[in-house]
mmCIF file of C-alpha atoms in Angstrom:
data_model
loop_
_atom_site.group_PDB
_atom_site.id
_atom_site.type_symbol
_atom_site.label_atom_id
_atom_site.label_comp_id
_atom_site.label_asym_id
_atom_site.label_seq_id
_atom_site.Cartn_x
_atom_site.Cartn_y
_atom_site.Cartn_z
ATOM 1 C CA MET A 1 0.000 0.000 0.000
ATOM 2 C CA ARG A 2 1.469 3.345 -1.062
ATOM 3 C CA VAL A 3 1.677 5.909 1.745
ATOM 4 C CA LEU A 4 1.295 9.521 0.661
ATOM 5 C CA PRO A 5 3.741 12.031 2.131
ATOM 6 C CA ALA A 6 2.321 14.526 4.587
ATOM 7 C CA ALA A 7 0.498 17.387 2.931
ATOM 8 C CA PRO A 8 2.259 20.760 3.201
ATOM 9 C CA SER A 9 0.799 22.997 5.885
ATOM 10 C CA ILE A 10 -1.528 25.785 4.747
ATOM 11 C CA GLU A 11 -1.875 27.308 8.213
ATOM 12 C CA GLY A 12 -2.197 31.082 8.123
ATOM 13 C CA LEU A 13 -2.903 31.306 4.382
ATOM 14 C CA THR A 14 -5.735 33.403 2.975
ATOM 15 C CA ALA A 15 -8.359 31.437 1.024
ATOM 16 C CA VAL A 16 -11.392 32.529 -0.986
ATOM 17 C CA VAL A 17 -14.312 30.256 -1.879
ATOM 18 C CA THR A 18 -16.868 31.475 -4.406
ATOM 19 C CA GLY A 19 -20.357 30.081 -4.008
ATOM 20 C CA GLY A 20 -19.283 29.591 -0.411
ATOM 21 C CA SER A 21 -22.542 30.337 1.364
ATOM 22 C CA ARG A 22 -24.095 26.857 1.077
ATOM 23 C CA GLY A 23 -23.631 23.276 -0.073
ATOM 24 C CA LEU A 24 -20.213 22.126 -1.214
ATOM 25 C CA GLY A 25 -18.748 25.640 -1.039
ATOM 26 C CA LEU A 26 -19.686 25.950 2.633
ATOM 27 C CA LEU A 27 -18.138 22.557 3.394
ATOM 28 C CA MET A 28 -14.883 23.360 1.582
ATOM 29 C CA ALA A 29 -14.672 26.591 3.568
ATOM 30 C CA ARG A 30 -15.067 24.546 6.763
ATOM 31 C CA GLN A 31 -12.216 22.278 5.704
ATOM 32 C CA LEU A 32 -9.984 25.281 5.064
ATOM 33 C CA LEU A 33 -10.821 26.695 8.497
ATOM 34 C CA ARG A 34 -9.923 23.369 10.083
ATOM 35 C CA ARG A 35 -6.524 23.743 8.451
ATOM 36 C CA ASP A 36 -6.252 27.214 10.081
ATOM 37 C CA CYS A 37 -6.674 29.302 6.945
ATOM 38 C CA ASP A 38 -8.322 32.719 6.983
ATOM 39 C CA VAL A 39 -11.367 32.234 4.747
ATOM 40 C CA VAL A 40 -13.461 34.674 2.726
ATOM 41 C CA LEU A 41 -16.788 33.477 1.330
ATOM 42 C CA LEU A 42 -18.099 35.070 -1.869
ATOM 43 C CA ALA A 43 -21.783 34.745 -2.775
ATOM 44 C CA ARG A 44 -24.672 36.834 -4.081
ATOM 45 C CA ASP A 45 -27.147 36.555 -1.188
ATOM 46 C CA PRO A 46 -26.273 38.645 1.914
ATOM 47 C CA ALA A 47 -28.670 36.710 4.171
ATOM 48 C CA GLU A 48 -27.207 33.362 3.093
ATOM 49 C CA LEU A 49 -23.703 34.693 3.700
ATOM 50 C CA ASP A 50 -24.617 35.828 7.207
ATOM 51 C CA ARG A 51 -26.036 32.391 8.023
ATOM 52 C CA ALA A 52 -22.972 30.691 6.536
ATOM 53 C CA VAL A 53 -20.550 32.781 8.607
ATOM 54 C CA GLY A 54 -22.643 31.963 11.684
ATOM 55 C CA LYS A 55 -22.406 28.243 10.923
ATOM 56 C CA LEU A 56 -18.653 28.397 10.354
ATOM 57 C CA GLY A 57 -17.572 30.903 12.971
ATOM 58 C CA ARG A 58 -15.541 29.469 15.847
ATOM 59 C CA PRO A 59 -13.051 30.764 18.403
ATOM 60 C CA GLY A 60 -9.383 30.296 17.585
ATOM 61 C CA GLY A 61 -7.857 29.153 14.309
ATOM 62 C CA GLY A 62 -8.604 30.956 11.086
ATOM 63 C CA ALA A 63 -11.068 33.810 10.678
ATOM 64 C CA VAL A 64 -14.063 33.721 8.344
ATOM 65 C CA ARG A 65 -16.094 36.493 6.744
ATOM 66 C CA GLY A 66 -18.538 36.893 3.892
ATOM 67 C CA VAL A 67 -18.359 39.297 0.956
ATOM 68 C CA VAL A 68 -21.274 39.891 -1.394
ATOM 69 C CA CYS A 69 -20.197 39.388 -5.007
ATOM 70 C CA ASP A 70 -21.752 38.166 -8.252
ATOM 71 C CA VAL A 71 -19.017 36.256 -10.092
ATOM 72 C CA ARG A 72 -20.754 36.936 -13.410
ATOM 73 C CA ASP A 73 -19.581 40.556 -13.053
ATOM 74 C CA GLY A 74 -15.878 40.521 -13.907
ATOM 75 C CA ALA A 75 -15.204 44.080 -12.722
ATOM 76 C CA ALA A 76 -16.877 43.405 -9.367
ATOM 77 C CA VAL A 77 -14.826 40.224 -8.886
ATOM 78 C CA GLU A 78 -11.589 42.132 -9.545
ATOM 79 C CA GLU A 79 -12.590 44.790 -7.008
ATOM 80 C CA ARG A 80 -13.469 42.232 -4.334
ATOM 81 C CA PHE A 81 -10.162 40.377 -4.739
ATOM 82 C CA ALA A 82 -8.191 43.628 -4.572
ATOM 83 C CA GLU A 83 -10.047 44.507 -1.343
ATOM 84 C CA ILE A 84 -9.350 41.070 0.142
ATOM 85 C CA VAL A 85 -5.638 41.413 -0.586
ATOM 86 C CA ARG A 86 -5.588 44.894 0.959
ATOM 87 C CA ASP A 87 -7.365 43.630 4.084
ATOM 88 C CA ASN A 88 -5.458 40.366 4.519
ATOM 89 C CA GLY A 89 -2.133 41.324 2.998
ATOM 90 C CA ARG A 90 -2.065 38.262 0.746
ATOM 91 C CA LEU A 91 -4.043 35.777 -1.328
ATOM 92 C CA ASP A 92 -2.934 32.146 -1.429
ATOM 93 C CA ILE A 93 -5.839 29.808 -2.251
ATOM 94 C CA VAL A 94 -8.911 30.371 -4.423
ATOM 95 C CA ILE A 95 -11.654 27.819 -5.076
ATOM 96 C CA ALA A 96 -14.064 28.780 -7.883
ATOM 97 C CA ASN A 97 -17.219 26.895 -6.982
ATOM 98 C CA ALA A 98 -20.144 29.187 -7.860
ATOM 99 C CA GLY A 99 -22.683 27.975 -10.393
ATOM 100 C CA ILE A 100 -26.220 26.840 -11.131
ATOM 101 C CA ILE A 101 -27.899 23.540 -12.047
ATOM 102 C CA GLN A 102 -30.689 23.310 -14.620
ATOM 103 C CA VAL A 103 -32.561 20.054 -15.140
ATOM 104 C CA GLY A 104 -34.787 19.276 -18.127
ATOM 105 C CA PRO A 105 -34.733 18.586 -21.875
ATOM 106 C CA ALA A 106 -32.432 20.879 -23.842
ATOM 107 C CA GLU A 107 -35.338 22.172 -25.918
ATOM 108 C CA ALA A 108 -37.338 23.081 -22.818
ATOM 109 C CA LEU A 109 -34.407 24.908 -21.215
ATOM 110 C CA GLY A 110 -33.734 26.704 -24.490
ATOM 111 C CA VAL A 111 -30.855 28.807 -25.719
ATOM 112 C CA GLU A 112 -31.290 31.168 -22.780
ATOM 113 C CA GLY A 113 -30.743 28.273 -20.385
ATOM 114 C CA PHE A 114 -27.395 27.528 -22.023
ATOM 115 C CA ARG A 115 -26.438 31.206 -21.831
ATOM 116 C CA ASP A 116 -27.322 31.322 -18.127
ATOM 117 C CA ALA A 117 -25.259 28.200 -17.401
ATOM 118 C CA LEU A 118 -22.225 29.485 -19.303
ATOM 119 C CA ASP A 119 -22.508 32.885 -17.640
ATOM 120 C CA SER A 120 -22.766 31.547 -14.087
ATOM 121 C CA ILE A 121 -20.527 28.487 -14.321
ATOM 122 C CA PHE A 122 -17.904 29.137 -16.999
ATOM 123 C CA HIS A 123 -17.730 32.927 -17.022
ATOM 124 C CA GLY A 124 -17.924 32.866 -13.218
ATOM 125 C CA ALA A 125 -14.908 30.549 -13.074
ATOM 126 C CA LEU A 126 -13.105 32.570 -15.761
ATOM 127 C CA ASN A 127 -13.717 35.890 -13.988
ATOM 128 C CA THR A 128 -12.572 34.376 -10.699
ATOM 129 C CA ALA A 129 -9.411 32.911 -12.228
ATOM 130 C CA PHE A 130 -8.400 36.096 -14.031
ATOM 131 C CA ALA A 131 -9.049 38.255 -10.962
ATOM 132 C CA ALA A 132 -7.178 35.886 -8.637
ATOM 133 C CA LEU A 133 -4.128 34.869 -10.674
ATOM 134 C CA PRO A 134 -2.174 38.173 -10.490
ATOM 135 C CA HIS A 135 -2.409 37.965 -6.686
ATOM 136 C CA LEU A 136 -1.781 34.205 -6.472
ATOM 137 C CA ARG A 137 1.464 34.646 -8.411
ATOM 138 C CA HIS A 138 2.736 36.794 -5.529
ATOM 139 C CA SER A 139 1.775 34.342 -2.790
ATOM 140 C CA PRO A 140 4.851 33.558 -0.638
ATOM 141 C CA ALA A 141 3.495 30.009 -0.282
ATOM 142 C CA GLY A 142 2.878 29.567 -4.008
ATOM 143 C CA GLY A 143 -0.663 30.200 -5.167
ATOM 144 C CA ARG A 144 -3.282 27.487 -5.500
ATOM 145 C CA LEU A 145 -6.363 27.806 -7.729
ATOM 146 C CA ALA A 146 -9.120 25.198 -7.943
ATOM 147 C CA LEU A 147 -11.886 25.223 -10.552
ATOM 148 C CA VAL A 148 -14.875 23.062 -9.648
ATOM 149 C CA GLY A 149 -16.187 21.254 -12.703
ATOM 150 C CA SER A 150 -18.207 18.037 -12.704
ATOM 151 C CA VAL A 151 -18.258 14.562 -14.158
ATOM 152 C CA GLY A 152 -20.996 16.128 -16.303
ATOM 153 C CA GLY A 153 -18.203 18.105 -17.939
ATOM 154 C CA LEU A 154 -16.288 14.924 -18.758
ATOM 155 C CA LEU A 155 -19.336 12.968 -19.951
ATOM 156 C CA ALA A 156 -22.423 14.759 -21.293
ATOM 157 C CA VAL A 157 -25.515 13.954 -19.192
ATOM 158 C CA PRO A 158 -28.996 14.084 -20.767
ATOM 159 C CA HIS A 159 -31.392 16.614 -19.227
ATOM 160 C CA LEU A 160 -28.371 18.412 -17.769
ATOM 161 C CA LEU A 161 -26.944 19.671 -21.055
ATOM 162 C CA PRO A 162 -26.467 23.392 -20.228
ATOM 163 C CA TYR A 163 -24.693 22.325 -17.047
ATOM 164 C CA SER A 164 -22.560 19.747 -18.893
ATOM 165 C CA CYS A 165 -21.535 22.219 -21.591
ATOM 166 C CA ALA A 166 -20.494 24.857 -19.061
ATOM 167 C CA LYS A 167 -18.645 22.365 -16.864
ATOM 168 C CA SER A 168 -16.839 20.991 -19.926
ATOM 169 C CA ALA A 169 -15.499 24.478 -20.567
ATOM 170 C CA VAL A 170 -14.382 24.702 -16.922
ATOM 171 C CA ALA A 171 -12.502 21.395 -17.309
ATOM 172 C CA ALA A 172 -10.618 22.719 -20.343
ATOM 173 C CA LEU A 173 -9.862 25.990 -18.559
ATOM 174 C CA ALA A 174 -8.426 24.146 -15.543
ATOM 175 C CA GLU A 175 -6.157 21.951 -17.666
ATOM 176 C CA GLY A 176 -4.929 24.839 -19.780
ATOM 177 C CA LEU A 177 -4.268 27.143 -16.840
ATOM 178 C CA HIS A 178 -2.464 24.373 -14.970
ATOM 179 C CA ALA A 179 0.021 24.196 -17.850
ATOM 180 C CA GLU A 180 0.404 27.952 -18.275
ATOM 181 C CA GLU A 181 0.600 28.961 -14.613
ATOM 182 C CA ALA A 182 3.296 26.437 -13.674
ATOM 183 C CA ALA A 183 5.903 28.970 -14.798
ATOM 184 C CA TYR A 184 4.624 31.374 -12.101
ATOM 185 C CA GLY A 185 4.583 28.813 -9.294
ATOM 186 C CA VAL A 186 0.777 28.608 -9.253
ATOM 187 C CA THR A 187 -0.941 25.224 -9.354
ATOM 188 C CA VAL A 188 -4.432 24.804 -10.805
ATOM 189 C CA THR A 189 -6.599 21.868 -9.757
ATOM 190 C CA GLY A 190 -9.526 20.661 -11.873
ATOM 191 C CA VAL A 191 -12.218 19.250 -9.558
ATOM 192 C CA HIS A 192 -14.809 16.877 -11.055
ATOM 193 C CA PRO A 193 -17.326 15.523 -8.542
ATOM 194 C CA GLY A 194 -20.176 13.152 -9.267
ATOM 195 C CA LEU A 195 -23.433 13.242 -7.319
ATOM 196 C CA MET A 196 -23.029 14.508 -3.762
ATOM 197 C CA ARG A 197 -25.522 14.779 -0.951
ATOM 198 C CA THR A 198 -25.508 18.569 -0.534
ATOM 199 C CA GLY A 199 -29.242 19.332 -0.779
ATOM 200 C CA SER A 200 -28.629 21.103 -4.102
ATOM 201 C CA HIS A 201 -31.945 19.840 -5.519
ATOM 202 C CA LEU A 202 -33.710 22.623 -3.603
ATOM 203 C CA HIS A 203 -31.932 25.356 -5.601
ATOM 204 C CA ALA A 204 -31.628 23.572 -8.959
ATOM 205 C CA ARG A 205 -33.961 24.906 -11.654
ATOM 206 C CA PHE A 206 -36.318 22.468 -13.359
ATOM 207 C CA GLY A 207 -37.860 22.809 -16.810
ATOM 208 C CA GLY A 208 -40.093 20.720 -19.055
ATOM 209 C CA ASP A 209 -42.171 18.297 -16.978
ATOM 210 C CA ARG A 210 -40.967 19.901 -13.749
ATOM 211 C CA ARG A 211 -42.712 17.451 -11.416
ATOM 212 C CA ARG A 212 -41.082 14.375 -12.928
ATOM 213 C CA GLU A 213 -37.716 16.040 -13.551
ATOM 214 C CA TYR A 214 -37.564 17.025 -9.908
ATOM 215 C CA ALA A 215 -38.567 13.522 -8.819
ATOM 216 C CA TRP A 216 -35.767 11.678 -10.636
ATOM 217 C CA PHE A 217 -33.104 14.254 -9.814
ATOM 218 C CA GLN A 218 -33.961 14.392 -6.114
ATOM 219 C CA ALA A 219 -34.005 10.590 -5.851
ATOM 220 C CA LEU A 220 -30.660 10.038 -7.601
ATOM 221 C CA ALA A 221 -28.929 12.953 -5.881
ATOM 222 C CA GLY A 222 -29.660 11.342 -2.524
ATOM 223 C CA ALA A 223 -29.228 7.655 -3.389
ATOM 224 C CA PRO A 224 -26.462 6.293 -1.089
ATOM 225 C CA LEU A 225 -24.860 4.000 -3.707
ATOM 226 C CA LEU A 226 -24.728 6.701 -6.397
ATOM 227 C CA SER A 227 -24.048 9.836 -4.387
ATOM 228 C CA MET A 228 -21.231 10.743 -2.029
ATOM 229 C CA ASN A 229 -21.203 12.180 1.458
ATOM 230 C CA ALA A 230 -20.567 15.874 0.814
ATOM 231 C CA GLU A 231 -18.390 16.377 3.887
ATOM 232 C CA ARG A 232 -16.100 13.581 2.723
ATOM 233 C CA ALA A 233 -16.040 15.106 -0.760
ATOM 234 C CA ALA A 234 -15.076 18.527 0.602
ATOM 235 C CA GLU A 235 -12.265 16.993 2.667
ATOM 236 C CA ARG A 236 -10.847 15.207 -0.381
ATOM 237 C CA ILE A 237 -11.097 18.300 -2.587
ATOM 238 C CA VAL A 238 -9.311 20.580 -0.132
ATOM 239 C CA SER A 239 -6.655 17.916 0.435
ATOM 240 C CA ALA A 240 -6.117 17.721 -3.344
ATOM 241 C CA VAL A 241 -5.700 21.501 -3.525
ATOM 242 C CA GLN A 242 -3.360 21.419 -0.532
ATOM 243 C CA ARG A 243 -1.249 18.731 -2.236
ATOM 244 C CA ARG A 244 -1.318 20.669 -5.545
ATOM 245 C CA ARG A 245 -2.898 17.842 -7.526
ATOM 246 C CA PRO A 246 -3.770 18.810 -11.138
ATOM 247 C CA ARG A 247 -7.064 16.901 -11.164
ATOM 248 C CA ILE A 248 -9.444 14.972 -8.915
ATOM 249 C CA VAL A 249 -12.545 12.974 -9.911
ATOM 250 C CA LEU A 250 -14.885 11.992 -7.092
ATOM 251 C CA THR A 251 -17.305 9.061 -6.604
ATOM 252 C CA PRO A 252 -16.774 5.580 -8.094
ATOM 253 C CA ALA A 253 -19.649 6.101 -10.553
ATOM 254 C CA ALA A 254 -18.090 9.331 -11.825
ATOM 255 C CA LYS A 255 -14.663 7.710 -12.245
ATOM 256 C CA LEU A 256 -16.201 4.766 -14.100
ATOM 257 C CA GLY A 257 -18.181 7.056 -16.403
ATOM 258 C CA ALA A 258 -15.170 9.247 -17.204
ATOM 259 C CA VAL A 259 -12.905 6.259 -17.914
ATOM 260 C CA ALA A 260 -15.568 4.465 -19.970
ATOM 261 C CA HIS A 261 -16.135 7.539 -22.106
ATOM 262 C CA GLY A 262 -12.409 7.869 -22.744
ATOM 263 C CA VAL A 263 -11.895 4.196 -23.604
ATOM 264 C CA ALA A 264 -15.150 3.455 -25.451
ATOM 265 C CA PRO A 265 -16.887 6.740 -26.334
ATOM 266 C CA VAL A 266 -19.298 5.274 -28.905
ATOM 267 C CA LEU A 267 -20.543 2.542 -26.573
ATOM 268 C CA THR A 268 -20.791 4.990 -23.679
ATOM 269 C CA THR A 269 -22.792 7.429 -25.783
ATOM 270 C CA ARG A 270 -25.205 4.667 -26.758
ATOM 271 C CA LEU A 271 -25.677 3.664 -23.121
ATOM 272 C CA VAL A 272 -26.290 7.259 -22.099
ATOM 273 C CA SER A 273 -28.777 7.591 -24.971
ATOM 274 C CA ALA A 274 -30.685 4.599 -23.558
ATOM 275 C CA VAL A 275 -30.915 6.427 -20.232
ATOM 276 C CA GLY A 276 -32.141 9.538 -22.016
ATOM 277 C CA ARG A 277 -35.060 7.632 -23.530
ATOM 278 C CA VAL A 278 -36.585 6.896 -20.136
ATOM 279 C CA LEU A 279 -36.341 10.473 -18.833
ATOM 280 C CA PRO A 280 -39.444 12.710 -18.877
ATOM 281 C CA ARG A 281 -40.532 14.432 -22.072
ATOM 282 C CA ASP A 282 -42.589 17.476 -22.940
ATOM 283 C CA GLY A 283 -43.900 19.721 -20.149
ATOM 284 C CA GLY A 284 -44.757 23.377 -19.895
ATOM 285 C CA PRO A 285 -42.655 26.499 -20.481
ATOM 286 C CA GLY A 286 -40.369 28.136 -17.960
ATOM 287 C CA THR A 287 -38.352 26.832 -15.022
ATOM 288 C CA ALA A 288 -38.810 26.792 -11.261
ATOM 289 C CA GLU A 289 -36.478 26.210 -8.348
ATOM 290 C CA GLY A 290 -36.670 22.846 -6.645
ATOM 291 C CA TYR A 291 -38.112 24.057 -3.359
ATOM 292 C CA ARG A 292 -41.034 25.638 -5.270
ATOM 293 C CA VAL A 293 -41.631 22.497 -7.332
ATOM 294 C CA GLU A 294 -41.701 20.411 -4.146
ATOM 295 C CA ALA A 295 -44.102 22.785 -2.391
ATOM 296 C CA GLU A 296 -46.431 23.714 -5.249
ATOM 297 C CA GLU A 297 -46.418 21.024 -7.931
ATOM 298 C CA GLN A 298 -46.516 17.781 -5.890
ATOM 299 C CA PRO A 299 -43.905 15.613 -7.677
ATOM 300 C CA PRO A 300 -44.704 11.867 -7.925
ATOM 301 C CA ALA A 301 -43.194 8.948 -5.958
ATOM 302 C CA ARG A 302 -43.155 10.848 -2.685
ATOM 303 C CA ARG A 303 -42.455 7.772 -0.512
ATOM 304 C CA LEU A 304 -39.690 6.490 -2.781
ATOM 305 C CA ARG A 305 -38.071 9.906 -2.905
ATOM 306 C CA ARG A 306 -38.217 10.171 0.859
ATOM 307 C CA ALA A 307 -36.577 6.766 1.257
ATOM 308 C CA LEU A 308 -33.790 7.445 -1.263
ATOM 309 C CA GLY A 309 -33.313 11.084 -0.377
ATOM 310 C CA VAL A 310 -33.445 11.065 3.409
ATOM 311 C CA LEU A 311 -29.681 11.718 3.701
ATOM 312 C CA ASN A 312 -29.882 14.497 1.109
ATOM 313 C CA GLU A 313 -32.781 16.168 2.925
ATOM 314 C CA ARG A 314 -30.809 16.130 6.157
ATOM 315 C CA ALA A 315 -27.835 17.609 4.297
ATOM 316 C CA ALA A 316 -30.017 20.439 2.987
ATOM 317 C CA GLY A 317 -30.739 21.590 6.529
ATOM 318 C CA ARG A 318 -27.157 21.231 7.712
ATOM 319 C CA PHE A 319 -25.504 22.886 4.713
ATOM 320 C CA ASN A 320 -27.516 26.113 4.590
ATOM 321 C CA GLN A 321 -29.741 25.132 1.644
ATOM 322 C CA ARG A 322 -32.956 26.068 3.465
ATOM 323 C CA GLY A 323 -33.690 29.755 4.032
#
């Protein structure tokens, strides 16, 4: 059994997590605090940020604070990073995690759905990277940048196509920046998780047959054999960034899908197409967030969803997904 060398200490470093007010972002911030970093959370919602800081705040160790910022606004991101460096004196670690999830047939989500996904996920990561890199290059510890993609960016997933397209762009950006930034002493980690139990179904947007789209997504996102404990995922991601790994793929299902697509892309595409045939079709116009679909549209298979998603529902309350 190969024993990994001890990870280099990141105690006292300044870290920023975008999309840090809930879900995976909140948990990665907690992991950074446990390693005695000073952590700044970036997110759009001031109330969510306040709750997140309250959940994370603790005596001793690193400090944590929230800063309101929309990563789709490149100028605003640059200003926030400049302010953080002025306040903390340095910037050492940045994790670009902000994004959205849209679930439904591509036609129902429409061109605007793809634009929204690219703007929030890819442009958000791009704005974050370009604002952070000039400061990370001056980190005395050597800067670390992580871009959170998805297995959906390595293998296109039906009814998640805007998300997959945007995450695919993030994957390419992470690989390219890893190669280019090595000359400046900055490492870039591409992070590609599979399903995790974060409670994200409550804030995902559902289009087409919203009731049935919500039902399948909620059930799979919480299924123990398919999804991963989000706290464990956050620990592994932060450890990968700490160790300066160029890439990490999480969950056995995600690793299998990524490898299968690389080795046998035609067969994998046919298998994924078979899955696509059993997903819901048609439905009305527009999208709605998951918590509204659950409350107002009464999705089917309530008992089954409760059984499969009990761990995910608990995660939603613990990880600041409920207002």
